[in-house]
């Protein structure tokens, strides 16, 4: 039991520390004699803020599949895909004794289980 809690804590720390959560200011493009510049509308904001998490927020089908294969019984793949409550239920029930994990494995392979916020950026 101690191993399971340690593994879950390790996975939570790993996923939360992957990207910085603070905003990063984008610098506008500069012009030189030999380069082409991007035209921006005059009313467009030039001090747009973003973070690495927003720029690289896509989910990979391969990572979801690997998480389901190796850690599916504790629902880590559900947390990765954004289904927090289903991940908690899967964690507490050990993936409904493996049945839910097998169903999720098949759904990820055929592409039926998508991330909560859209679709995969990288597919199999």
CSV table of C-alpha atoms in Angstrom, one decimal:
chain,number,residue,atom,x,y,z
A,1,UNK,CA,0.0,0.0,0.0
A,2,UNK,CA,2.9,2.3,0.8
A,3,UNK,CA,4.3,1.6,-2.6
A,4,UNK,CA,1.1,2.6,-4.4
A,5,UNK,CA,0.9,6.0,-2.5
A,6,UNK,CA,4.6,6.6,-3.3
A,7,UNK,CA,4.0,5.9,-6.9
A,8,UNK,CA,1.0,8.1,-7.1
A,9,UNK,CA,2.8,11.0,-5.4
A,10,UNK,CA,5.7,10.6,-7.7
A,11,UNK,CA,3.5,10.7,-10.8
A,12,UNK,CA,1.7,13.8,-9.5
A,13,UNK,CA,4.9,15.6,-8.9
A,14,UNK,CA,6.2,14.6,-12.3
A,15,UNK,CA,3.2,15.8,-14.2
A,16,UNK,CA,2.8,19.0,-12.3
A,17,UNK,CA,6.5,20.0,-12.6
A,18,UNK,CA,6.7,19.3,-16.3
A,19,UNK,CA,5.8,22.9,-17.4
A,20,UNK,CA,6.2,26.2,-15.7
A,21,UNK,CA,2.9,27.7,-14.7
A,22,UNK,CA,4.0,31.4,-14.8
A,23,UNK,CA,3.2,33.5,-17.9
A,24,UNK,CA,5.9,34.2,-20.4
A,25,UNK,CA,5.9,37.4,-22.4
A,26,UNK,CA,6.3,37.0,-26.1
A,27,UNK,CA,8.7,39.3,-27.8
A,28,UNK,CA,7.5,40.9,-31.1
A,29,UNK,CA,9.2,40.1,-34.3
A,30,UNK,CA,12.0,42.4,-35.3
A,31,UNK,CA,12.7,43.5,-38.8
A,32,UNK,CA,16.0,43.5,-40.7
A,33,UNK,CA,16.9,44.1,-44.3
A,34,UNK,CA,17.1,40.4,-45.2
A,35,UNK,CA,14.2,38.9,-43.3
A,36,UNK,CA,10.5,38.8,-43.9
A,37,UNK,CA,8.2,40.1,-41.1
A,38,UNK,CA,4.8,39.0,-40.1
A,39,UNK,CA,2.1,41.7,-40.5
A,40,UNK,CA,0.0,42.3,-37.4
A,41,UNK,CA,-3.3,44.2,-37.3
A,42,UNK,CA,-2.9,47.6,-35.5
A,43,UNK,CA,-5.6,46.7,-32.9
A,44,UNK,CA,-4.0,43.3,-32.1
A,45,UNK,CA,-2.4,43.1,-28.6
A,46,UNK,CA,1.4,43.1,-28.8
A,47,UNK,CA,2.0,42.1,-25.2
A,48,UNK,CA,0.3,38.7,-25.4
A,49,UNK,CA,1.1,36.3,-22.5
A,50,UNK,CA,1.5,32.6,-22.8
A,51,UNK,CA,3.2,29.8,-21.0
A,52,UNK,CA,5.0,26.7,-22.1
A,53,UNK,CA,2.1,24.6,-20.9
A,54,UNK,CA,-0.2,26.4,-23.3
A,55,UNK,CA,2.1,26.1,-26.2
A,56,UNK,CA,2.9,22.4,-25.6
A,57,UNK,CA,-0.4,21.4,-24.0
A,58,UNK,CA,-1.3,18.6,-26.5
A,59,UNK,CA,-1.6,15.0,-25.5
A,60,UNK,CA,0.0,12.1,-27.1
A,61,UNK,CA,-1.9,8.9,-27.8
A,62,UNK,CA,1.3,6.8,-27.3
A,63,UNK,CA,1.9,8.2,-23.8
A,64,UNK,CA,-1.8,7.6,-22.9
A,65,UNK,CA,-1.4,4.0,-24.1
A,66,UNK,CA,1.8,3.4,-22.2
A,67,UNK,CA,0.3,4.9,-19.0
A,68,UNK,CA,-2.7,2.7,-19.4
A,69,UNK,CA,-0.6,-0.4,-20.0
A,70,UNK,CA,1.8,0.1,-17.1
A,71,UNK,CA,-0.2,2.1,-14.6
A,72,UNK,CA,-3.8,1.6,-15.8
A,73,UNK,CA,-4.9,-0.1,-12.7
A,74,UNK,CA,-4.4,3.1,-10.7
A,75,UNK,CA,-5.9,5.4,-13.4
A,76,UNK,CA,-2.9,7.5,-14.2
A,77,UNK,CA,-3.9,7.6,-17.9
A,78,UNK,CA,-7.3,9.2,-16.9
A,79,UNK,CA,-5.4,12.0,-15.0
A,80,UNK,CA,-3.2,12.5,-18.0
A,81,UNK,CA,-6.2,12.8,-20.4
A,82,UNK,CA,-7.9,15.3,-18.0
A,83,UNK,CA,-10.6,13.1,-16.5
A,84,UNK,CA,-9.8,13.7,-12.9
A,85,UNK,CA,-12.9,12.3,-11.2
A,86,UNK,CA,-12.8,9.1,-13.3
A,87,UNK,CA,-9.1,8.8,-12.4
A,88,UNK,CA,-9.9,9.1,-8.7
A,89,UNK,CA,-12.6,6.4,-9.0
A,90,UNK,CA,-10.2,4.2,-11.0
A,91,UNK,CA,-7.5,4.8,-8.3
A,92,UNK,CA,-9.8,3.8,-5.5
A,93,UNK,CA,-11.2,0.7,-7.2
A,94,UNK,CA,-8.0,-0.5,-8.9
A,95,UNK,CA,-9.5,0.0,-12.3
A,96,UNK,CA,-12.6,-2.0,-11.3
A,97,UNK,CA,-10.3,-4.9,-10.7
A,98,UNK,CA,-8.7,-4.5,-14.1
A,99,UNK,CA,-11.9,-4.5,-16.2
A,100,UNK,CA,-12.0,-0.8,-16.7
A,101,UNK,CA,-8.3,-0.7,-17.5
A,102,UNK,CA,-8.8,-3.3,-20.3
A,103,UNK,CA,-11.7,-1.3,-21.7
A,104,UNK,CA,-9.7,2.0,-21.6
A,105,UNK,CA,-6.8,0.2,-23.3
A,106,UNK,CA,-9.0,-0.8,-26.2
A,107,UNK,CA,-10.6,2.6,-26.4
A,108,UNK,CA,-7.1,4.3,-26.5
A,109,UNK,CA,-5.9,2.0,-29.2
A,110,UNK,CA,-8.9,2.6,-31.5
A,111,UNK,CA,-8.9,6.3,-30.7
A,112,UNK,CA,-12.2,6.5,-29.0
A,113,UNK,CA,-10.9,7.7,-25.6
A,114,UNK,CA,-9.8,11.3,-26.4
A,115,UNK,CA,-8.4,14.0,-24.1
A,116,UNK,CA,-11.0,16.0,-22.3
A,117,UNK,CA,-10.1,19.3,-24.1
A,118,UNK,CA,-10.1,18.0,-27.6
A,119,UNK,CA,-8.1,15.5,-29.6
A,120,UNK,CA,-4.6,14.1,-29.6
A,121,UNK,CA,-1.8,16.2,-31.1
A,122,UNK,CA,0.2,13.0,-31.7
A,123,UNK,CA,-1.5,9.8,-32.7
A,124,UNK,CA,-0.2,6.3,-33.2
